[in-house]
Short mmCIF file of C-alpha atoms and ligand atoms in Angstrom, two decimals:
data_model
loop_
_atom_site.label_atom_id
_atom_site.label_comp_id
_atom_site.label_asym_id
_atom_site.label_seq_id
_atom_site.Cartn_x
_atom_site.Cartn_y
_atom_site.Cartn_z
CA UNK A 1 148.98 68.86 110.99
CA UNK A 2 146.04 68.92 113.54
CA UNK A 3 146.78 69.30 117.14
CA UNK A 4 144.13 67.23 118.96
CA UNK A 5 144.36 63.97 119.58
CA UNK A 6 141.24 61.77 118.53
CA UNK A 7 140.22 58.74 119.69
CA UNK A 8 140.58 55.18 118.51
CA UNK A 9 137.59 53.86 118.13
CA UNK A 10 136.41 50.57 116.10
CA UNK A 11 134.75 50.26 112.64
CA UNK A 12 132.26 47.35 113.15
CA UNK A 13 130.41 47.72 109.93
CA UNK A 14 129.98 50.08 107.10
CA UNK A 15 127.58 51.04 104.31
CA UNK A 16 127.61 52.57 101.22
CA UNK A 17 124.45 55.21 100.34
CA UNK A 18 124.24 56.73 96.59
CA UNK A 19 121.52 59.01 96.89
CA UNK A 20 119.95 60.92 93.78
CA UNK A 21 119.20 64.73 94.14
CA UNK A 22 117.96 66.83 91.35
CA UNK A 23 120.11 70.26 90.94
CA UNK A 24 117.74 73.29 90.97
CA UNK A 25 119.82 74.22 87.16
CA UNK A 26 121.73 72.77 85.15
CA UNK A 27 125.38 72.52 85.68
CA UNK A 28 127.60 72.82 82.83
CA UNK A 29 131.18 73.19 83.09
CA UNK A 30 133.89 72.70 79.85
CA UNK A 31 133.69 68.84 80.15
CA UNK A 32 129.67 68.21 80.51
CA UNK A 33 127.01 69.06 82.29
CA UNK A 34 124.84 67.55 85.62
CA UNK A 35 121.45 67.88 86.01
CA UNK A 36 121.32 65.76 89.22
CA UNK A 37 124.12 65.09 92.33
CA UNK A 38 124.01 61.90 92.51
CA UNK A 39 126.10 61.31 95.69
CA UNK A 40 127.79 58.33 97.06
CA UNK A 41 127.59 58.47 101.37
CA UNK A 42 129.44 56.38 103.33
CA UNK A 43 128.38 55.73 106.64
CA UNK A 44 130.76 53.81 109.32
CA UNK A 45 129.43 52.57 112.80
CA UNK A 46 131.09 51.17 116.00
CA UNK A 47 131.19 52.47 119.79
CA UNK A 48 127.21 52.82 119.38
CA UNK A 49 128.50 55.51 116.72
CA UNK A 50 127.64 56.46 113.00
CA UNK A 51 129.84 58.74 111.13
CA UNK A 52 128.87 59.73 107.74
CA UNK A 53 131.45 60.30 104.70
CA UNK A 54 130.59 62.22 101.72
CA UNK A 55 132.19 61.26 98.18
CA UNK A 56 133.08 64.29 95.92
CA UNK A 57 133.08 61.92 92.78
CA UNK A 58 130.82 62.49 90.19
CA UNK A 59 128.99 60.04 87.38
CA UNK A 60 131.53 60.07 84.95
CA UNK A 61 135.27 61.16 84.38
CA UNK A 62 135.43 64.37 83.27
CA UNK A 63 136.84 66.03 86.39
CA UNK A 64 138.71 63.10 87.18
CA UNK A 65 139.51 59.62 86.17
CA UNK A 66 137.12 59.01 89.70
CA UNK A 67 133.04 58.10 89.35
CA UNK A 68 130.92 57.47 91.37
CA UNK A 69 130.98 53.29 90.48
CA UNK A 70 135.13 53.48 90.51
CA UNK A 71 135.27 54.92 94.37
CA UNK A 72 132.14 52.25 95.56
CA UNK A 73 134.35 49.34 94.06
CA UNK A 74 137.30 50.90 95.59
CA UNK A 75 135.56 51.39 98.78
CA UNK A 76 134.12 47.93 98.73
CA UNK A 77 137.10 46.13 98.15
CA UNK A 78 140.00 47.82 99.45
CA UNK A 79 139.09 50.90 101.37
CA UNK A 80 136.56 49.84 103.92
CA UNK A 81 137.77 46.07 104.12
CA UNK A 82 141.66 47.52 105.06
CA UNK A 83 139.43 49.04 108.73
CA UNK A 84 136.68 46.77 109.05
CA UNK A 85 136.81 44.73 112.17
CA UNK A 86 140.64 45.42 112.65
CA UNK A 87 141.38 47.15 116.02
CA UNK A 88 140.48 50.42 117.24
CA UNK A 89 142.56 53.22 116.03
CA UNK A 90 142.09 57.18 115.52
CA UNK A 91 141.18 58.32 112.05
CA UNK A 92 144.84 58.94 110.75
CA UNK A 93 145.22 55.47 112.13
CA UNK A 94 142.80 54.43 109.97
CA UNK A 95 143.81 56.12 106.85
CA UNK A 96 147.23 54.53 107.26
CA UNK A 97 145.55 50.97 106.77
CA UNK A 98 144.51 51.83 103.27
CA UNK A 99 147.50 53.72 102.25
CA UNK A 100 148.81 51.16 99.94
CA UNK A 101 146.06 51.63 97.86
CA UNK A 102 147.14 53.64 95.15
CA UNK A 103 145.38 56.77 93.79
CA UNK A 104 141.30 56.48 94.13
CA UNK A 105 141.70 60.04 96.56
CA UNK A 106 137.85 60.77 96.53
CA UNK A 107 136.82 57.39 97.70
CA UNK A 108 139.54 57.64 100.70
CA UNK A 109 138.58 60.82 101.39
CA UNK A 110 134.59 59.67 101.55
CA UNK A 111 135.85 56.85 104.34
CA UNK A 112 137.83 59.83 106.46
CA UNK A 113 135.69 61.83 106.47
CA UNK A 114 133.18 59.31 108.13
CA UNK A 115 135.34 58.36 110.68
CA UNK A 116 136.51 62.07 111.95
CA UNK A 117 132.61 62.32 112.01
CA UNK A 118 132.45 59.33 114.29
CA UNK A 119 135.59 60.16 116.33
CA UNK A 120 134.08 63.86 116.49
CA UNK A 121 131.07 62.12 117.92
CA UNK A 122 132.73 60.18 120.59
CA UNK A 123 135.49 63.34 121.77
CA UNK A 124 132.60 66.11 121.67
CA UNK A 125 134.42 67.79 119.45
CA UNK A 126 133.19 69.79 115.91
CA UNK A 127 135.35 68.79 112.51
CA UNK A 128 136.19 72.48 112.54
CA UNK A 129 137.88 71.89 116.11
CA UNK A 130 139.49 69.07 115.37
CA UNK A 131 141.06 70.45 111.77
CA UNK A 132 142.07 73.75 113.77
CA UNK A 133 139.43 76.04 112.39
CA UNK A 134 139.49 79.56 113.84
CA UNK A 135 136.73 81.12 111.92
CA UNK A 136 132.73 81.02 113.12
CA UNK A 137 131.34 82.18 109.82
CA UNK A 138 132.56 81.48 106.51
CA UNK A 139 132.57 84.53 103.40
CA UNK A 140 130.89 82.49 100.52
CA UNK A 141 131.11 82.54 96.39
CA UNK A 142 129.22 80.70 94.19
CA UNK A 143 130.30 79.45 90.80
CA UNK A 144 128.07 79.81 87.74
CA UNK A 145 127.81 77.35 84.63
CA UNK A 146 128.05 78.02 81.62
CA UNK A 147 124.98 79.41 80.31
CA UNK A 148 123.10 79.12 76.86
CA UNK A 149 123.38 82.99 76.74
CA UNK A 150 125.97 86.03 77.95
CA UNK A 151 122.57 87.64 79.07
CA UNK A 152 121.69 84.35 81.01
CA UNK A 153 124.55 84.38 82.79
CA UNK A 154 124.44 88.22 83.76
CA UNK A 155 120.89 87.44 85.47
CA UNK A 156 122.45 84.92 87.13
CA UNK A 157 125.22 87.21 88.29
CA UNK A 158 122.66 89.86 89.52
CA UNK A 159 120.52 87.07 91.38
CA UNK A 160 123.27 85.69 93.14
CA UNK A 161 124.70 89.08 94.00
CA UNK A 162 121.45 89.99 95.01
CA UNK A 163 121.73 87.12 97.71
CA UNK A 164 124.87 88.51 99.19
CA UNK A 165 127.27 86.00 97.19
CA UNK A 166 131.05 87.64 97.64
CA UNK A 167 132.16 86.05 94.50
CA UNK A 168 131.56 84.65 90.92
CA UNK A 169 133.10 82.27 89.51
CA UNK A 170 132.45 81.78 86.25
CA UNK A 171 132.91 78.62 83.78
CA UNK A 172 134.39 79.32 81.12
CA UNK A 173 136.02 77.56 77.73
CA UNK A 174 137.55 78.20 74.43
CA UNK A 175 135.44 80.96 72.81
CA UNK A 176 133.36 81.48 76.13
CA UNK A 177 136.30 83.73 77.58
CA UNK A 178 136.96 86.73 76.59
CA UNK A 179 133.40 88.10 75.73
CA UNK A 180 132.10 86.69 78.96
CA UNK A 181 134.63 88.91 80.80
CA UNK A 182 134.06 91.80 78.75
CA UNK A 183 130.27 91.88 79.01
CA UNK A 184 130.75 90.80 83.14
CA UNK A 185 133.18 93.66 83.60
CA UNK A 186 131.06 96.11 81.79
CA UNK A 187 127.75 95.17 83.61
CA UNK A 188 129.80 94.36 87.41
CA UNK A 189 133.10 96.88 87.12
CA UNK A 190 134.01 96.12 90.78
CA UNK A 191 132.57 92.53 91.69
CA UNK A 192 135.49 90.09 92.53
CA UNK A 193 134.85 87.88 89.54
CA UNK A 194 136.85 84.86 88.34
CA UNK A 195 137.13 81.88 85.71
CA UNK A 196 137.36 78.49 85.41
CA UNK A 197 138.38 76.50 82.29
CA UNK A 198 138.44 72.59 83.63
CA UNK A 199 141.62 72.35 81.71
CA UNK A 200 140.15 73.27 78.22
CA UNK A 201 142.83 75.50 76.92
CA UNK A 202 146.41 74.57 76.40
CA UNK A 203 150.19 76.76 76.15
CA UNK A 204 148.65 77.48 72.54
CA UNK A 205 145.87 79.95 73.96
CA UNK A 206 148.47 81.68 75.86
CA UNK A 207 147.96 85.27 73.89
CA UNK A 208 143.90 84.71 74.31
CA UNK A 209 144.42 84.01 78.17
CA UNK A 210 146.78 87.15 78.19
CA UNK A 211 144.06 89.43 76.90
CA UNK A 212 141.63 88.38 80.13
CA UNK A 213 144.17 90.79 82.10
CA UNK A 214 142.53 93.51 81.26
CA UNK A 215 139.40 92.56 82.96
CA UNK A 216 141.12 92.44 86.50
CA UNK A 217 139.79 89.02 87.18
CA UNK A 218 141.00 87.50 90.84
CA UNK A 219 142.54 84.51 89.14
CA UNK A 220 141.80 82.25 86.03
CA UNK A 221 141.45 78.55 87.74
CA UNK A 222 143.07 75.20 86.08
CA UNK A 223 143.13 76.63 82.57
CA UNK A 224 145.57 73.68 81.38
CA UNK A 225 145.88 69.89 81.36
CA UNK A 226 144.66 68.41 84.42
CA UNK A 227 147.78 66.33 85.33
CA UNK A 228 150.00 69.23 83.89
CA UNK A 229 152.36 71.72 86.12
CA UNK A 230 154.97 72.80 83.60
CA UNK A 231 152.99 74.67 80.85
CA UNK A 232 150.88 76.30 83.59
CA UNK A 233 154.34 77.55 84.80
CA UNK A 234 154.96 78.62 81.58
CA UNK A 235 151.76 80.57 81.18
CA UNK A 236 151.67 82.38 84.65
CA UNK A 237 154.84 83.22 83.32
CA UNK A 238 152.91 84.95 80.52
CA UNK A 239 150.31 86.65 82.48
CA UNK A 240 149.00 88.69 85.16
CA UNK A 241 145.70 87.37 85.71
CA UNK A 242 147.05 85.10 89.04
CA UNK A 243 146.61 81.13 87.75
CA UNK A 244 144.60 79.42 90.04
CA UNK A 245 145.18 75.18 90.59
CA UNK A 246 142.68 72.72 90.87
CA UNK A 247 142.71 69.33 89.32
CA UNK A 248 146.35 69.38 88.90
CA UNK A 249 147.17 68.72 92.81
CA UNK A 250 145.96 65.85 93.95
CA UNK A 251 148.77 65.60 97.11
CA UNK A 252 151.23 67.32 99.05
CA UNK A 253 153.90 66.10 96.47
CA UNK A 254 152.10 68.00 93.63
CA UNK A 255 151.70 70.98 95.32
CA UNK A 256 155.16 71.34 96.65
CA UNK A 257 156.31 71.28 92.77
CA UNK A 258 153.69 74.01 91.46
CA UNK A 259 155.30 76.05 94.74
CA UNK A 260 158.45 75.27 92.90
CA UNK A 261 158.15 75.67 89.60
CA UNK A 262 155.58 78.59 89.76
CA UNK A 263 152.82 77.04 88.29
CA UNK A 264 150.06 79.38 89.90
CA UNK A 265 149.64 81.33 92.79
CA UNK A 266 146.45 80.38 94.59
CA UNK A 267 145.15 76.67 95.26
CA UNK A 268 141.50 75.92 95.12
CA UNK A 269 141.55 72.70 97.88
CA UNK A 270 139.11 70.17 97.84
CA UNK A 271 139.43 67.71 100.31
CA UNK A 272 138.16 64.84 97.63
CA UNK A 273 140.31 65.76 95.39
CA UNK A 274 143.81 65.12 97.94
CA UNK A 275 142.47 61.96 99.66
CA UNK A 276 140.80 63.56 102.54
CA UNK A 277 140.56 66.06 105.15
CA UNK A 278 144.22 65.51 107.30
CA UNK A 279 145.69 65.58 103.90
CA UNK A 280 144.02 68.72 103.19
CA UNK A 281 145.07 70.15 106.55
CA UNK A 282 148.91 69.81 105.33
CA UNK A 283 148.30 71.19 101.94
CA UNK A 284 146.99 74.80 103.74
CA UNK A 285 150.12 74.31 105.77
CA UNK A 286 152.95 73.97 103.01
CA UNK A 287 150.06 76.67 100.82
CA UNK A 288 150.58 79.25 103.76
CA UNK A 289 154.37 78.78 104.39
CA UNK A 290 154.35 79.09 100.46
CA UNK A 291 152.29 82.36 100.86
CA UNK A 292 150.02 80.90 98.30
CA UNK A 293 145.76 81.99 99.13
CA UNK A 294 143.90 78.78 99.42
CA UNK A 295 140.10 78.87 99.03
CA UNK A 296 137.76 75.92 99.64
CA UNK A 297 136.32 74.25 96.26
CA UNK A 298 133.33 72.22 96.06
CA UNK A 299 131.84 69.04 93.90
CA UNK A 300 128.35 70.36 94.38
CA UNK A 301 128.06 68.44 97.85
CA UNK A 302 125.03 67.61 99.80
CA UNK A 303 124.60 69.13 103.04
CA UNK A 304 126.76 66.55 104.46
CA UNK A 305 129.89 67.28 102.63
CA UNK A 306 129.21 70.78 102.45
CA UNK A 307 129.89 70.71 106.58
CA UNK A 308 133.07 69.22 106.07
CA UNK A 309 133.65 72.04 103.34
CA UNK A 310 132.86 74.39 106.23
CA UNK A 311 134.86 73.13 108.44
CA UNK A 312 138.35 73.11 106.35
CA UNK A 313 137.21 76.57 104.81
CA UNK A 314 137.71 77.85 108.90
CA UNK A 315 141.25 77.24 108.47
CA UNK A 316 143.26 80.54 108.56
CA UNK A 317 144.72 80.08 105.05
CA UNK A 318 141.13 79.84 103.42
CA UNK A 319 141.79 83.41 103.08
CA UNK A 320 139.77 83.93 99.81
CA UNK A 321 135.60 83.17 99.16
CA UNK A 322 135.09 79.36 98.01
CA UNK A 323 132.71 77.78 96.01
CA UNK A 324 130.86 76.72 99.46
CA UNK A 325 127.61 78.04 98.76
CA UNK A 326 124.22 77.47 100.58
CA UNK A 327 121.88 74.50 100.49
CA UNK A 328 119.55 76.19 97.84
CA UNK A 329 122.03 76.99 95.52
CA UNK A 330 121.92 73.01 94.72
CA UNK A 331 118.84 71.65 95.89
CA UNK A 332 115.65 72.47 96.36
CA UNK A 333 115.48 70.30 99.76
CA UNK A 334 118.97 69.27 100.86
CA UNK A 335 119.35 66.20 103.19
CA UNK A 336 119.86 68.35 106.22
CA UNK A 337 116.92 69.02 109.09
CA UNK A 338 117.97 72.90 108.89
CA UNK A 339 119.75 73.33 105.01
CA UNK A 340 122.52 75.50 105.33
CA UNK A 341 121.28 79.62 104.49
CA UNK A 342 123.17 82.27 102.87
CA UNK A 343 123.35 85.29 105.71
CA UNK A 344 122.91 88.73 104.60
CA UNK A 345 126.46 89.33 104.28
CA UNK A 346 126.93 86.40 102.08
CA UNK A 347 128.06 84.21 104.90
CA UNK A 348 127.61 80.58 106.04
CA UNK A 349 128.03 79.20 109.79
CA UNK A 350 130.73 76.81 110.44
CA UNK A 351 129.03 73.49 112.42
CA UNK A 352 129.83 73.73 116.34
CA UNK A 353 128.30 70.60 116.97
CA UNK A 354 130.16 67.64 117.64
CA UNK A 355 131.69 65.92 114.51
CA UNK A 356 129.87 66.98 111.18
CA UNK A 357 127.61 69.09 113.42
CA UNK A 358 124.66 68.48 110.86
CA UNK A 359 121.07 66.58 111.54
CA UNK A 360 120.20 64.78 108.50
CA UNK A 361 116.53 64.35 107.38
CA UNK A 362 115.99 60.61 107.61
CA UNK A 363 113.02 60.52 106.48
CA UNK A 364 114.07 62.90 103.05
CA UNK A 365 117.33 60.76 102.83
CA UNK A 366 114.99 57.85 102.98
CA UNK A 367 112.99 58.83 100.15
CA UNK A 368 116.07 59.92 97.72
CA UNK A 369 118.40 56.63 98.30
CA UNK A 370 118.50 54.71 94.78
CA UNK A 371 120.85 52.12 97.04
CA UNK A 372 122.07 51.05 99.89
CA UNK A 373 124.60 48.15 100.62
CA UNK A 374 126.43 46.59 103.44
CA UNK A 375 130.56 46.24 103.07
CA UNK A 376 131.99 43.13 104.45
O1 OSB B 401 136.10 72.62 88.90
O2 OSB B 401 135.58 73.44 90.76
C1 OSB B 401 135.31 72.69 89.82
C2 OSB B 401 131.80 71.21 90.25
C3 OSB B 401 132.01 69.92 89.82
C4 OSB B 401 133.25 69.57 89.36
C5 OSB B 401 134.31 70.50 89.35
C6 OSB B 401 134.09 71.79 89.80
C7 OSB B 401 132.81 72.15 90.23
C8 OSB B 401 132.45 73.50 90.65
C9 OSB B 401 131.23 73.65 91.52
O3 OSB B 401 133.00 74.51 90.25
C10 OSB B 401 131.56 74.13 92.88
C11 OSB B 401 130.40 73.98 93.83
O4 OSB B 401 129.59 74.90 93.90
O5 OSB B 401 130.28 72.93 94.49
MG1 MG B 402 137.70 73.91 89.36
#
């Protein structure tokens, strides 16, 4: 739960932004891979204010059953018509008014996250403030595709290690698993190194996920179905290697049964993912009364999600290195007037300024916005 109280403040009109941004690589994970973030932005304005959302959704469903056309429809004809021109209220206010929509998390969270941007704006307050951040500087990881070779993805180990990066996370899938680890542990014996399958094995690979203990890994992330909790029970039941969730808690609800039934023992959040920031605020809660780690995920964000990222990785459960690498890791000009820069000791700076605490390049945004429509 967060502590301060916002203000209520009015949503007089709203946009929706998809803007197109080539990736510096390739991004290929077990379900596809991106060449491009194509991101939708969704800006909100009222008081004399704009707040800006970022959607985590992606072009097609292979993370989720969310894209980037499902969360614009849902945003244009649920989401931002449930606030638009109603009376002022503070962001969990807000939310409330589009509760009864069911499922469609990422586009919610892409409206909340505009208006705690706005109602940052109007209090003076940074997101990391408001979400009760205590950390100035946040210990970064960056996760790695899969590559077209075990030596390509060794070079890109040693570059991004070179960089400061605290952690790799590695993609992984069926037959890209066990020889990745082996040649990673042999080349990096000590680097805190970890997987991530996008739900491409199932209870039947158990013995081949079993043999990845001997490579110490920190934690093998959503190995099994995306909606499933009971066979990754099952298999942490099997292993060492700590599971790690992702796609398979989408709310409170879920997470309270993988504390139950033992289905992992970390939780990647992503604020997308669980319908927004405040939502994600209560997960770390019931995560560190759980004494489950939490880290901060990512959907390969633009500078203006990535602040939000920030700010929810300054949460004292956030306890491990995320996937909240710096602006250059993605694109070779993000839409931010200072990109965000990988310190020395593989830290990034949480935003102190008021609400998202970024300055975006107008000009830059401009120039990489494929559309742009009014709502309402
Ligand atoms: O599973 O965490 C994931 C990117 C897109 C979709 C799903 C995932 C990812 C990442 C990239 O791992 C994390 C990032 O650097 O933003
Ligand atoms: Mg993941």
């Amino acid at each position: 739960m967060i502590q301060v109280q916002l203000p209520e403040l009015p949503v007089e009109r709203a946009r929706l932004r998809v803007v197109a941004l080539p990736l510096v690589s390739p991004f290929t994970t077990s379900f596809g891979t991106q060449t491009e973030r194509r991101a939708l932005l969704v800006e909100v304005f009222g008081a004399g204010l704009r707040g800006w959302g970022e959607c985590a959704a992606g072009l097609d469903p292979g993370y989720s059953y969310e894209t980037l056309a499902s969360t614009m429809e849902a945003l244009r004809r649920h989401i931002l018509p449930a606030i638009l021109g109603r009376e002022a209220a503070d962001p969990a206010g807000q939310s409330a008014r589009w509760a009864w929509v069911r499922g469609h998390n990422m586009a919610k969270a892409a409206a909340e996250m505009a208006l705690l941007d706005q109602a940052g704006q109007a209090a003076g307050l940074s997101l990391a403030a408001i979400l009760g951040g205590v950390k100035q500087r946040i210990p970064c990881g960056v996760s790695i595709g899969i590559q077209p070779s075990l030596e390509a993805t060794l070079t890109a180990i040693d570059g991004y290690l070179a960089q400061g990066y605290l952690r790799i996370k590695l993609k992984c899938k069926p037959g890209y698993d066990l020889q990745l680890a082996a040649a990673v542990r042999e080349r990096f014996p000590t680097t805190p190194v970890m997987l991530d399958a996008n739900s491409a094995y199932t209870l039947a690979d158990a013995e081949r996920l079993r043999q990845l203990d001997e490579f110490n890994l920190m934690m093998i992330e959503q190995p099994l179905a995306h909606d499933d909790l009971l066979d990754h029970a099952a298999l942490q039941a099997q292993i060492r290697t700590p599971v790690c969730l992702d796609e398979s808690v989408e709310s409170l609800t879920d997470l309270r049964a993988a504390v139950r039934l033992q289905s992992g023992r970390i939780l990647n959040i992503k604020a997308g993912r669980v319908a927004g920031l405040l939502p994600a605020v209560r997960i770390h809660d019931a995560c560190r009364e759980a004494d489950w780690p939490v880290w901060c995920g990512g959907m390969l964000e633009t500078g203006i999600g990535r602040a939000a990222n920030l700010a929810l990785a300054s949460l004292p459960g956030f306890t491990l290195p995320g996937d909240t690498s710096a602006s250059d890791r993605y694109f070779r000009r993000d839409l931010l007037e200072e990109p965000f820069t990988l310190a020395e000791d593989g830290t990034l700076p949480v935003p102190s300024g008021p609400g998202l605490g970024v300055a975006i390049d107008s000009a830059w945004l401009d120039q990489v916005t494929v559309h742009l429509e009014e709502v309402g």
